[in-house]
Amino acid sequence: MLDRGGSSGASPIRVMRHLRQRRHGGVASGLLVILGLFTLVACTGGDAEFQHTVEMEDNFFTPEVTRIDVGDGVRFRNRGVVPHNAIDVGGSWSTGEAAGGDAADLMDPDEEVVVTFDEPGVYTYYCSIHAPDDGSAGMAATLVVGDVDLEDAADDAAADQVTEWTGVTRRVPEDHPTIQNAVDAADPGDLVLIAPAPETPEHLAADGRYAYREQVDVTTPSLTIRGTDRNAVIIDGEHERPIGINTVGADGVAVENLTVRNTTGNGIYWTGVTGYRGSYLTAYNNEIYGIYAFDSTDGLFEHSYASGSKDAGFYIGQCDPCDGVITDVIAEHNGMGYSGTNASDVYLIGSVWRHNVSGIVPNTLDSQRLPPFGRVTIAGNLIHDNDNREAPALGLQWSAFGNGVLLTGGMDTLVTRNRILDHERSGVTVGPNLSRNFWMSGGNVVTDNVIEGSGYADLILAGPALTGNCFAGNDPDRTVPAGLESVAACGPDATAGAHAEVVDPDRGAFRLPSRQHLAPTLSFVGLVAESEFGLQPDNDHRDAPVPPDQEPMPGGADAPVVPAVGVFAGFDLDLDAIEVPPSPDPTRGGEDADAGDADGDGAEVATGPGAPSRDRAVLVAGVPFGIGGFSTLYGVLGWLAPFALFAAWVALALIDLARREDLARPAVVAWTAGVLVLPFVGAPAYLLAGGAGLPRWLRWTAVVGATVVLAALLGAAAVIGGLL
């Protein structure tokens, strides 16, 4: 029997095949002339010799254990949004070598590699940028080949986590030439103190600044990694390396007072840890995420800045409970300011989210574990102008365009005492999300926010939705559906959010049974269609504005050294003390607002009478006109067209009934009642089977022909919009 991760002889690879299956940004064929629709044609590669599939998600393999027969092929398919690979801990195979390259070569999203195994054994494999090379944590999984036993070998004893500084400082570059060298030499509890990079040719970056040109991989717990100068200590990925600081499976690591930029994936990243902290960090122009915690609990992001990421500036994902806090941060020029996929028990408080494609977007997806997200508290934030068409964004992020707070497919979240200004679509939207499953939202509480300048509506409840979503005290100018704070009011003791003991939005409130609208959901699908058609703005993250210098950490190099242990328990959170923040525009209210730099970060913001406010879209039965052709088109097809067809049927039926002289009055009354009382049933039944005097061709064209045409249009729209 083979040891875990071992091999009994020759390489297990017999057949190696590399497939590339990229999504084509456009649409292949199928013009629907009447409304200018196209049919999306999926582009697929040829047949592959495999019997099993391992999915590379962000950032885990599924399934965790794959059992195959000797001689079977395994397809490794990257379904994430960042590159991955699969490498055997024993070194006997890798997806990179199977593709004809080096062992650590990466697979881009939608690429596939097929590996066939001829040797029985148990193989532990890992992703080289999301797990340590022993596969002990992070993105790692097991492959069992043949009739062998899977025995969990005892893991090497992990280094003990410590709660206090050891008193040892590893200085870079004085004692160690690179940050990685210092991290590798450090023991749990040590301080790695980084001075600005030496002014030598090997540290000279493309923009003329001096930076550490490396990726730092951290596997030792309880380290504190600190720069002496937040704005001068720079780790530069040079648009070549995936991650700036990569902490995998190492609990209690704190990163402080430095800048990470220009990676192809994540700026500063923790995965598979308990205890993490990021303080006084700057992350900009990192392609996917700025500051990111995945599958991790007990963490804090504070006093930090993130910009220029296609997915999100700040991200916490796949954790329940997360016990995570994000406070006093600024996120701008990102796809999303915050994205939290399947993350529950998170606090987002006292921060600025501005000039992103969308602002704060907790969400539920099947591409990560622990769906749905729930129990998030969003309080005391300044959220404005998140409809930036010049910010970088992926296709999924574009579908959230123009919203301040967007809760998609989640439960029991509290949005309270935020100031939410100037969004092309909405201030706050609660709605569903389609992944592999259809996730609806329920139990969310939206209270006491100041919301102004929304182009579509200040508050939206997009259907279909679960029960318990409520809205109160927001004083909106427009809601969809209309009167939302009356028909979906919160009770006086409504409760929700992170660590709420009892989630009950309905307590004491008058609520109507129907209080949601399908038109906003269809409008969001229109944004997906824009992306599929290649109409989404194509902005390079490398072109995002370089931020000004940010506030340094008090004390700098001499600040107390505190490993990230018991972070959440030690955070002094008083939710009742949080108030609505002042406006960036003093002409719009907010007594403490300072003109020009209301956010306190040194960056100018628009103020005064010329400050932007979004034009109101014209609404027809909840469908917005003027905020995007596809959004309007989907609302017309999915919402207005069925009711227009229904109205036409009713009109034809009633006109014909009024002219019928061959029917007794009771029969006329009965048919009329059926037409009016049974929507979408009574009128077609009368026109097709009630002996109507209208020409047969007219009746069948109006009922059957129009229904077929509408169904075809809706089907094509569903394909284009990614619903099918």
XYZ file of C-alpha atoms in Angstrom:
724
model
C 0.000 0.000 0.000
C 1.233 3.481 -0.844
C 1.730 6.217 1.686
C -0.522 9.220 1.391
C 0.840 11.363 -1.431
C 3.346 8.712 -2.512
C 3.925 6.574 -5.606
C 4.955 2.953 -6.013
C 7.080 3.392 -9.095
C 6.709 4.961 -12.487
C 4.842 8.171 -13.150
C 1.073 7.691 -12.868
C 0.480 9.728 -16.026
C -0.248 7.745 -19.175
C -2.329 10.098 -21.307
C -2.062 13.870 -21.012
C -4.328 16.269 -22.808
C -4.690 20.000 -22.522
C -8.001 21.585 -23.461
C -8.802 25.270 -23.617
C -12.445 26.232 -23.297
C -12.593 29.999 -22.992
C -15.893 31.782 -22.846
C -16.322 33.807 -25.979
C -17.229 37.365 -25.053
C -19.676 37.786 -27.960
C -22.695 35.925 -29.295
C -22.341 33.580 -32.243
C -25.616 33.664 -34.123
C -29.411 33.741 -33.996
C -30.671 37.242 -34.776
C -34.239 37.832 -33.668
C -35.175 40.652 -35.998
C -38.191 42.101 -34.188
C -36.390 43.170 -31.022
C -32.738 42.845 -32.051
C -32.058 39.848 -29.815
C -29.260 37.392 -30.409
C -29.086 33.763 -29.362
C -26.058 32.889 -27.317
C -24.210 29.862 -28.628
C -21.932 28.111 -26.171
C -18.434 27.439 -27.484
C -17.003 24.114 -26.417
C -13.906 22.142 -27.192
C -13.572 18.644 -28.508
C -14.151 15.343 -26.731
C -11.780 14.451 -23.912
C -10.715 11.087 -22.558
C -11.828 11.341 -18.943
C -14.214 9.593 -16.599
C -14.072 11.984 -13.617
C -14.001 15.735 -13.084
C -12.366 17.767 -10.349
C -13.594 21.351 -10.237
C -11.198 24.121 -9.277
C -13.325 26.682 -7.479
C -12.165 29.832 -5.689
C -10.339 28.540 -3.669
C -10.937 24.815 -3.171
C -11.156 21.585 -5.117
C -14.421 19.692 -5.309
C -14.828 16.891 -4.504
C -12.343 16.792 -1.660
C -11.744 13.066 -2.261
C -11.959 11.518 -5.722
C -11.849 7.745 -6.171
C -10.974 6.341 -9.589
C -9.993 3.049 -11.187
C -6.511 2.444 -12.537
C -6.421 3.767 -16.083
C -9.171 6.363 -15.574
C -8.757 9.953 -16.672
C -9.451 12.958 -14.442
C -10.404 16.299 -15.902
C -9.217 19.266 -13.842
C -11.444 22.228 -14.761
C -10.938 25.776 -13.503
C -14.385 27.187 -12.712
C -13.058 30.054 -10.627
C -12.228 33.616 -11.571
C -8.497 33.381 -10.810
C -5.782 30.971 -12.065
C -5.208 27.653 -10.299
C -3.198 24.466 -10.761
C -3.002 20.973 -9.256
C 0.355 19.559 -8.128
C 1.008 16.208 -6.457
C 2.704 16.601 -3.070
C 5.014 13.745 -4.035
C 5.971 15.498 -7.247
C 4.910 12.677 -9.571
C 2.399 14.729 -11.606
C 0.917 18.161 -12.106
C -1.532 19.837 -14.421
C 1.250 22.091 -15.653
C 3.368 19.155 -16.799
C 0.301 17.485 -18.271
C -0.173 20.584 -20.411
C 3.393 20.338 -21.650
C 4.837 23.020 -19.385
C 6.367 23.383 -15.943
C 4.907 21.840 -12.810
C 3.720 25.176 -11.390
C 2.171 26.513 -14.597
C -1.284 27.945 -13.973
C -4.619 27.280 -15.628
C -6.690 30.332 -16.471
C -10.443 30.386 -15.805
C -12.335 27.926 -18.058
C -9.213 25.977 -18.988
C -9.109 22.209 -18.560
C -6.375 19.613 -18.235
C -6.974 15.862 -18.399
C -4.586 13.481 -16.614
C -4.880 9.685 -16.790
C -3.462 7.551 -13.949
C -1.996 4.056 -14.404
C -0.436 3.559 -10.971
C -2.565 2.793 -7.894
C -2.040 4.969 -4.867
C -3.243 7.824 -2.703
C -2.191 11.231 -3.958
C -2.526 14.509 -2.083
C -2.482 17.460 -4.450
C -2.617 21.212 -3.975
C -2.788 24.549 -5.773
C 0.597 26.219 -5.533
C -0.809 29.723 -5.014
C -3.544 28.790 -2.533
C -1.948 26.078 -0.361
C 1.431 25.128 1.127
C 3.465 22.542 -0.782
C 2.672 19.803 1.727
C -1.061 20.104 1.025
C -1.793 20.456 4.723
C -4.133 23.432 4.417
C -5.870 25.678 1.967
C -6.686 24.512 -1.553
C -5.788 20.837 -1.375
C -7.571 17.534 -2.007
C -7.003 13.792 -2.341
C -7.071 11.403 -5.294
C -7.395 7.661 -4.621
C -6.384 5.452 -7.575
C -7.336 1.784 -7.564
C -8.327 -0.576 -4.772
C -6.273 0.953 -1.979
C -7.252 2.117 1.481
C -7.524 5.791 2.253
C -5.893 6.241 5.620
C -5.488 9.707 7.003
C -1.863 9.808 7.939
C -1.122 11.886 10.986
C -0.322 15.410 9.920
C 2.922 16.911 11.027
C 2.377 18.798 14.228
C 1.619 22.399 13.412
C 3.528 25.124 15.154
C 1.718 26.353 18.221
C -0.109 29.653 17.998
C 1.114 32.262 20.484
C -0.685 35.263 21.916
C 2.239 37.597 22.628
C 5.267 38.969 20.860
C 8.414 36.937 21.459
C 10.505 40.094 21.535
C 12.341 38.971 18.399
C 12.381 41.299 15.386
C 13.425 40.049 11.937
C 14.486 43.135 10.016
C 14.296 43.515 6.250
C 16.638 44.319 4.538
C 19.098 44.835 7.412
C 19.084 41.201 8.624
C 17.305 39.460 5.757
C 17.597 40.410 2.070
C 13.983 39.579 1.226
C 10.692 39.535 3.080
C 10.280 35.846 2.268
C 13.655 35.074 3.811
C 12.640 36.835 7.028
C 9.249 35.106 7.144
C 10.857 31.695 6.630
C 13.326 32.352 9.439
C 10.719 33.637 11.891
C 9.186 31.708 14.771
C 5.584 32.084 15.952
C 5.177 35.410 17.693
C 8.054 37.169 15.936
C 7.850 40.578 14.280
C 8.966 40.848 10.660
C 9.783 44.543 10.289
C 10.207 45.813 6.742
C 11.943 49.042 5.828
C 11.539 50.614 2.379
C 13.257 48.623 -0.350
C 16.885 49.535 -0.993
C 17.467 51.956 -3.853
C 19.200 49.403 -6.034
C 18.494 48.254 -9.619
C 16.975 44.952 -8.489
C 14.350 46.847 -6.474
C 13.554 49.492 -9.075
C 9.928 49.199 -10.194
C 8.479 50.224 -13.537
C 7.104 53.493 -12.133
C 10.495 54.571 -10.772
C 9.742 53.700 -7.157
C 11.705 51.120 -5.177
C 9.778 48.027 -4.155
C 10.100 44.422 -3.045
C 9.535 42.413 -6.217
C 8.388 39.155 -4.657
C 5.427 37.102 -3.463
C 5.503 36.429 0.266
C 4.092 33.038 1.348
C 3.328 32.744 5.055
C 2.832 29.381 6.793
C 4.101 30.234 10.290
C 1.360 31.245 12.754
C 1.196 34.355 14.906
C 3.609 36.456 12.906
C 3.271 40.206 12.706
C 4.409 41.504 9.319
C 4.828 45.266 9.499
C 6.180 48.011 7.308
C 7.999 50.939 8.829
C 6.246 53.290 6.388
C 2.804 52.473 4.958
C 3.353 54.461 1.770
C 7.033 53.668 1.126
C 7.155 49.936 1.948
C 5.812 48.446 -1.279
C 5.417 44.852 -2.439
C 5.028 44.935 -6.227
C 3.614 41.968 -8.148
C 4.678 43.625 -11.432
C 1.516 42.177 -13.019
C 3.305 38.804 -13.012
C 2.906 37.282 -9.551
C -0.511 36.103 -8.292
C -0.421 37.347 -4.678
C 1.477 39.927 -2.655
C 1.236 38.427 0.842
C -0.240 34.928 0.874
C -1.103 33.486 4.307
C -2.217 29.855 4.047
C -3.283 27.844 7.083
C -1.251 29.995 9.493
C -3.443 31.236 12.333
C -3.007 34.586 13.998
C -1.025 36.458 11.323
C -1.268 40.260 11.310
C -0.168 42.418 8.371
C 0.314 46.140 9.003
C 1.416 49.471 7.596
C 2.491 48.668 4.038
C 1.355 48.685 0.405
C 0.771 45.801 -2.006
C 0.101 46.458 -5.685
C 0.045 45.059 -9.208
C -0.627 41.358 -8.594
C -2.509 39.131 -11.030
C -4.781 37.853 -8.272
C -5.002 39.083 -4.690
C -3.109 41.799 -2.880
C -3.139 40.566 0.734
C -4.735 37.172 1.347
C -5.568 34.858 4.225
C -7.084 31.396 3.670
C -7.964 28.565 6.038
C -7.027 30.429 9.228
C -8.459 31.295 12.614
C -7.338 34.768 13.584
C -6.216 37.408 11.068
C -5.822 41.165 11.013
C -5.013 43.727 8.348
C -4.322 47.239 9.657
C -3.259 50.402 7.830
C -2.858 48.604 4.529
C -2.978 49.957 0.997
C -3.807 47.574 -1.841
C -4.197 48.941 -5.348
C -4.342 47.681 -8.922
C -4.404 44.032 -7.860
C -6.345 42.328 -10.611
C -8.972 40.313 -8.718
C -9.101 41.221 -4.999
C -7.407 43.827 -2.850
C -7.609 42.623 0.775
C -9.136 39.179 1.057
C -9.972 36.516 3.669
C -11.329 33.155 2.557
C -12.509 30.191 4.624
C -11.243 32.046 7.677
C -12.725 33.199 10.968
C -11.998 35.703 13.737
C -10.657 38.585 11.690
C -10.450 42.339 11.288
C -9.708 44.706 8.403
C -9.217 48.258 9.676
C -7.861 51.656 8.596
C -7.113 50.348 5.122
C -7.568 51.297 1.471
C -8.262 49.184 -1.635
C -8.747 50.196 -5.261
C -8.401 48.954 -8.822
C -9.556 45.334 -8.399
C -11.918 43.709 -10.889
C -13.800 41.718 -8.277
C -13.705 43.528 -4.936
C -11.522 45.843 -2.914
C -12.397 44.008 0.315
C -13.658 40.444 0.477
C -14.622 37.949 3.150
C -15.959 34.652 1.868
C -17.008 31.080 2.683
C -17.278 31.205 6.454
C -20.104 30.648 8.948
C -19.661 32.169 11.392
C -16.988 34.468 10.014
C -16.753 36.635 13.135
C -15.244 39.253 10.855
C -15.200 43.056 11.060
C -14.382 45.640 8.397
C -14.156 49.160 9.793
C -12.702 52.547 8.828
C -11.707 51.496 5.318
C -11.995 53.152 1.913
C -12.829 51.194 -1.235
C -12.983 52.920 -4.604
C -12.475 52.204 -8.315
C -13.188 48.471 -7.893
C -15.732 46.141 -9.424
C -17.318 45.938 -5.975
C -16.292 47.802 -2.881
C -17.106 44.764 -0.757
C -18.076 41.291 -1.881
C -18.934 38.625 0.659
C -19.814 35.298 -0.936
C -21.417 32.855 1.511
C -20.065 34.861 4.448
C -22.184 35.074 7.610
C -21.764 37.024 10.837
C -19.805 39.907 9.340
C -19.828 43.582 10.382
C -19.223 46.355 7.828
C -19.159 49.579 9.802
C -17.959 53.159 9.643
C -16.326 52.988 6.207
C -16.394 54.732 2.825
C -17.483 52.897 -0.331
C -17.410 55.117 -3.405
C -16.816 55.230 -7.152
C -16.932 51.454 -7.556
C -19.075 49.667 -10.128
C -21.210 48.679 -7.133
C -20.839 49.350 -3.436
C -21.502 46.658 -0.821
C -22.596 43.300 -2.254
C -23.006 40.354 0.123
C -24.012 37.447 -2.121
C -24.749 33.751 -2.388
C -23.089 31.507 -4.977
C -22.848 27.743 -5.407
C -19.222 28.067 -6.495
C -18.276 28.263 -2.811
C -19.340 26.289 0.220
C -21.721 27.330 3.004
C -24.490 29.018 1.036
C -26.459 31.171 1.646
C -24.871 34.212 3.247
C -26.659 35.623 6.278
C -26.513 37.750 9.404
C -24.429 40.619 8.027
C -24.560 44.028 9.708
C -23.976 47.076 7.478
C -24.022 50.198 9.654
C -22.698 53.749 9.716
C -21.141 53.693 6.250
C -20.858 56.453 3.653
C -21.817 54.803 0.354
C -21.909 57.024 -2.710
C -21.472 57.163 -6.488
C -21.086 53.431 -7.010
C -21.908 53.482 -10.706
C -18.425 54.032 -12.066
C -18.225 52.969 -15.710
C -14.462 53.556 -15.724
C -13.669 51.100 -12.917
C -12.413 47.584 -13.786
C -14.951 44.794 -13.360
C -15.569 41.172 -14.273
C -18.829 40.121 -15.925
C -20.444 38.978 -12.678
C -19.531 42.255 -11.037
C -21.066 44.237 -13.901
C -24.448 42.665 -13.164
C -24.410 44.548 -9.832
C -23.705 47.921 -11.482
C -25.133 51.098 -10.031
C -26.248 50.004 -6.555
C -25.145 51.216 -3.158
C -26.080 48.085 -1.175
C -27.161 44.947 -3.009
C -28.220 41.905 -0.981
C -28.499 38.966 -3.380
C -29.803 35.641 -2.181
C -29.140 36.115 1.522
C -30.838 35.990 4.895
C -31.280 38.041 8.044
C -29.026 40.989 7.220
C -29.295 44.426 8.830
C -28.702 47.630 6.832
C -28.996 50.584 9.185
C -27.893 54.198 9.683
C -25.892 54.457 6.465
C -25.772 57.477 4.154
C -26.322 56.203 0.602
C -26.118 58.789 -2.183
C -26.188 59.093 -5.963
C -26.491 55.696 -7.601
C -27.708 55.125 -11.128
C -29.900 52.236 -10.011
C -30.667 51.905 -6.329
C -29.647 52.872 -2.854
C -30.561 49.468 -1.386
C -31.849 46.452 -3.289
C -32.856 43.153 -1.710
C -33.254 40.446 -4.335
C -32.552 36.904 -5.539
C -29.427 35.456 -7.120
C -29.128 32.707 -9.713
C -26.113 30.447 -9.415
C -26.432 26.719 -9.993
C -29.383 27.047 -7.654
C -31.836 29.923 -7.357
C -31.334 31.717 -4.052
C -33.979 34.079 -2.669
C -33.586 36.634 0.103
C -35.522 36.681 3.356
C -35.537 38.183 6.832
C -33.484 41.267 5.863
C -34.053 44.518 7.785
C -33.381 47.934 6.177
C -33.923 50.798 8.631
C -33.019 54.412 9.346
C -30.752 55.029 6.361
C -30.455 58.343 4.512
C -30.883 57.521 0.816
C -30.910 60.139 -1.944
C -30.231 60.541 -5.646
C -31.113 57.039 -6.896
C -31.912 56.780 -10.593
C -34.188 53.716 -10.428
C -35.393 53.739 -6.824
C -34.043 54.401 -3.348
C -35.369 51.069 -2.056
C -36.108 47.954 -4.118
C -37.474 44.575 -3.121
C -36.870 42.428 -6.189
C -38.877 39.250 -6.538
C -39.239 36.439 -6.096
C -38.343 36.839 -2.431
C -38.845 34.943 0.786
C -40.804 36.374 3.685
C -39.564 38.745 6.347
C -37.809 41.450 4.333
C -38.757 44.803 5.847
C -38.082 48.516 5.396
C -38.658 51.413 7.815
C -37.388 54.881 8.681
C -35.488 55.447 5.428
C -37.736 58.247 4.108
C -37.259 57.238 0.447
C -38.426 59.384 -2.467
C -39.228 56.341 -4.619
C -39.507 52.626 -3.946
C -40.194 49.563 -6.103
C -42.786 48.317 -5.463
C -44.462 51.592 -4.558
C -45.127 52.252 -0.892
C -42.593 49.645 0.194
C -42.241 51.071 3.701
C -45.990 50.667 4.143
C -46.592 47.266 2.566
C -43.336 45.742 3.902
C -42.870 47.697 7.111
C -40.617 46.635 9.953
C -42.019 46.079 13.393
C -40.826 48.332 16.212
C -38.675 45.522 17.596
C -37.375 44.181 14.278
C -34.048 42.403 14.655
C -31.502 40.971 12.219
C -27.799 41.168 11.451
C -24.584 39.638 12.744
C -25.028 37.651 15.934
C -28.661 38.679 16.327
C -30.080 36.320 18.910
C -33.576 36.459 17.450
C -34.178 37.406 13.828
C -37.699 38.795 13.541
C -38.439 41.624 11.093
C -42.208 41.263 11.376
C -42.798 41.860 15.040
C -45.693 44.283 15.387
C -45.836 45.403 11.748
C -48.728 45.572 9.303
C -47.663 43.709 6.168
C -49.465 42.861 2.956
C -49.010 39.388 1.468
C -47.591 40.650 -1.867
C -44.696 43.099 -1.523
C -42.067 42.384 -4.175
C -41.544 43.186 -7.839
C -40.150 41.084 -10.673
C -39.164 44.012 -12.910
C -35.943 44.875 -10.984
C -34.764 41.259 -11.239
C -35.292 41.344 -14.983
C -33.420 44.641 -15.111
C -30.386 43.009 -13.476
C -30.548 40.149 -15.962
C -30.267 42.823 -18.640
C -26.843 43.744 -17.252
C -25.769 40.095 -17.597
C -26.873 40.243 -21.229
C -24.812 43.408 -21.721
C -21.761 41.530 -20.515
C -22.511 38.548 -22.768
C -22.768 40.872 -25.762
C -19.461 42.519 -24.927
C -21.186 45.831 -24.127
C -19.704 46.010 -20.634
C -16.930 48.616 -20.392
C -13.540 46.932 -20.774
C -11.355 48.747 -18.281
C -7.856 47.558 -17.455
C -7.219 47.380 -13.716
C -3.700 48.640 -14.402
C -5.164 51.971 -15.473
C -7.031 52.639 -12.232
C -5.903 55.829 -10.462
C -2.891 55.549 -8.175
C -4.093 56.547 -4.704
C -2.606 59.394 -2.712
C -0.577 58.626 0.378
C -2.698 57.137 3.136
C -2.658 57.642 6.888
C 0.240 55.756 8.525
C -0.142 53.490 11.516
C 0.281 55.391 14.784
C 3.636 54.529 16.265
C 4.896 52.970 13.051
C 7.774 50.600 13.709
C 7.487 51.142 17.457
C 3.780 50.340 17.798
C 2.869 47.461 20.129
C 3.204 44.016 18.541
C -0.049 42.062 18.911
C -0.550 38.738 17.083
C -4.027 38.269 15.599
C -5.432 36.055 18.339
C -8.916 36.564 19.793
C -9.431 39.382 17.323
C -13.211 39.446 17.241
C -13.629 39.073 20.983
C -11.201 41.931 21.538
C -12.903 44.348 19.152
C -14.842 47.039 20.997
C -18.127 47.090 19.070
C -20.986 49.298 20.213
C -23.583 49.080 17.471
C -26.014 51.386 19.280
C -23.445 54.200 19.218
C -23.105 54.163 15.423
C -24.744 57.145 13.716
C -25.432 58.130 10.118
C -22.168 59.615 8.793
C -22.005 63.149 7.392
C -22.473 63.817 3.699
C -19.512 64.413 1.373
C -21.557 67.357 0.084
C -22.351 69.863 2.858
C -25.200 71.346 0.798
C -27.097 68.078 1.224
C -27.016 67.960 5.028
C -24.616 66.597 7.562
C -23.423 69.249 9.997
C -19.931 67.810 10.300
C -19.209 67.553 6.590
C -15.981 69.153 5.371
C -15.940 70.436 1.816
C -13.433 68.815 -0.505
C -12.192 66.037 1.768
C -15.179 64.735 3.690
C -13.725 61.240 3.903
C -10.563 62.377 5.620
C -8.204 60.544 3.267
C -6.671 63.439 1.380
C -8.649 62.725 -1.798
C -10.911 65.386 -3.231
C -14.594 64.590 -3.648
C -17.262 66.511 -5.505
C -19.030 68.970 -3.249
C -21.269 72.004 -3.358
C -24.183 72.795 -5.619
C -22.594 70.987 -8.580
C -22.309 67.665 -6.771
C -23.705 64.858 -8.950
C -27.155 63.379 -8.516
C -28.602 60.726 -10.790
C -31.459 61.515 -13.149
C -34.635 59.651 -12.294
C -35.561 56.895 -14.733
C -39.079 56.862 -16.090
C -40.948 53.877 -14.650
C -43.759 52.027 -16.391
C -45.275 49.438 -14.046
C -41.904 49.235 -12.284
C -39.886 48.800 -15.491
C -37.155 51.463 -15.805
C -36.718 53.300 -19.086
C -33.478 55.113 -19.772
C -30.961 53.209 -17.609
C -29.859 50.748 -20.271
C -31.446 49.205 -23.330
C -31.126 45.618 -22.202
C -32.503 46.373 -18.747
C -35.511 48.000 -20.383
C -35.846 45.194 -22.911
C -35.881 42.482 -20.259
C -38.440 44.377 -18.225
C -40.650 44.767 -21.278
C -40.335 41.119 -22.313
C -40.577 39.540 -18.901
C -42.987 41.875 -17.156
C -44.898 44.255 -19.414
C -45.369 42.010 -22.465
C -47.245 39.214 -20.657
C -49.664 41.729 -19.141
C -50.069 43.524 -22.470
C -50.922 40.182 -24.052
C -53.364 39.463 -21.235
C -54.998 42.866 -21.766
C -55.356 42.180 -25.487
C -57.022 38.817 -24.816
C -59.417 40.362 -22.312
C -60.297 43.195 -24.691
C -60.988 40.802 -27.580
C -63.072 38.522 -25.365
C -65.169 41.333 -23.854
C -65.783 42.979 -27.211
C -66.922 39.688 -28.663
C -69.143 38.906 -25.654
C -70.805 42.307 -25.961
C -71.768 41.453 -29.552
C -73.029 37.930 -28.876
C -76.744 37.575 -29.497
C -76.773 33.784 -29.521
C -75.914 33.463 -25.806
C -78.362 33.841 -22.959
C -77.572 36.581 -20.506
C -76.530 34.146 -17.703
C -74.018 32.563 -20.073
C -72.654 35.969 -21.060
C -72.323 36.925 -17.393
C -70.606 33.622 -16.586
C -68.097 33.960 -19.433
C -67.454 37.615 -18.537
C -66.770 36.642 -14.930
C -64.380 33.920 -16.078
C -62.529 36.312 -18.366
C -62.082 38.907 -15.611
C -61.537 36.676 -12.586
C -59.219 34.034 -14.071
C -56.143 35.899 -15.400
C -54.375 34.274 -18.355
C -56.961 31.442 -18.350
C -60.490 32.785 -18.766
C -59.927 34.943 -21.854
C -57.935 32.329 -23.844
C -60.482 29.668 -22.909
C -63.321 31.796 -24.205
C -61.519 32.803 -27.408
C -60.539 29.217 -28.277
C -63.451 27.176 -26.888
C -66.294 29.561 -26.065
C -67.757 29.928 -29.526
C -66.466 33.471 -30.092
C -67.613 35.089 -33.323
C -64.212 36.532 -34.209
C -62.423 34.981 -37.194
C -60.682 31.743 -36.311
C -57.321 32.929 -37.656
C -57.493 36.033 -35.459
C -58.350 34.107 -32.313
C -55.632 31.493 -32.805
C -53.038 34.068 -33.815
C -53.792 36.218 -30.776
C -53.765 33.355 -28.284
C -51.500 30.611 -29.621
C -49.311 32.547 -32.040
C -48.610 35.439 -29.698
C -47.891 33.046 -26.823
C -45.398 31.084 -28.920
C -43.642 34.269 -30.064
C -43.454 35.619 -26.513
C -42.182 32.267 -25.213
C -39.502 32.228 -27.928
C -38.429 35.756 -27.057
C -38.351 34.971 -23.344
C -36.397 31.775 -24.010
C -33.809 33.611 -26.097
C -33.615 36.336 -23.473
C -33.109 33.734 -20.739
C -30.205 32.197 -22.655
C -28.595 35.551 -23.342
C -29.135 36.661 -19.753
C -27.453 33.570 -18.370
C -30.608 32.075 -16.876
C -30.347 28.930 -19.031
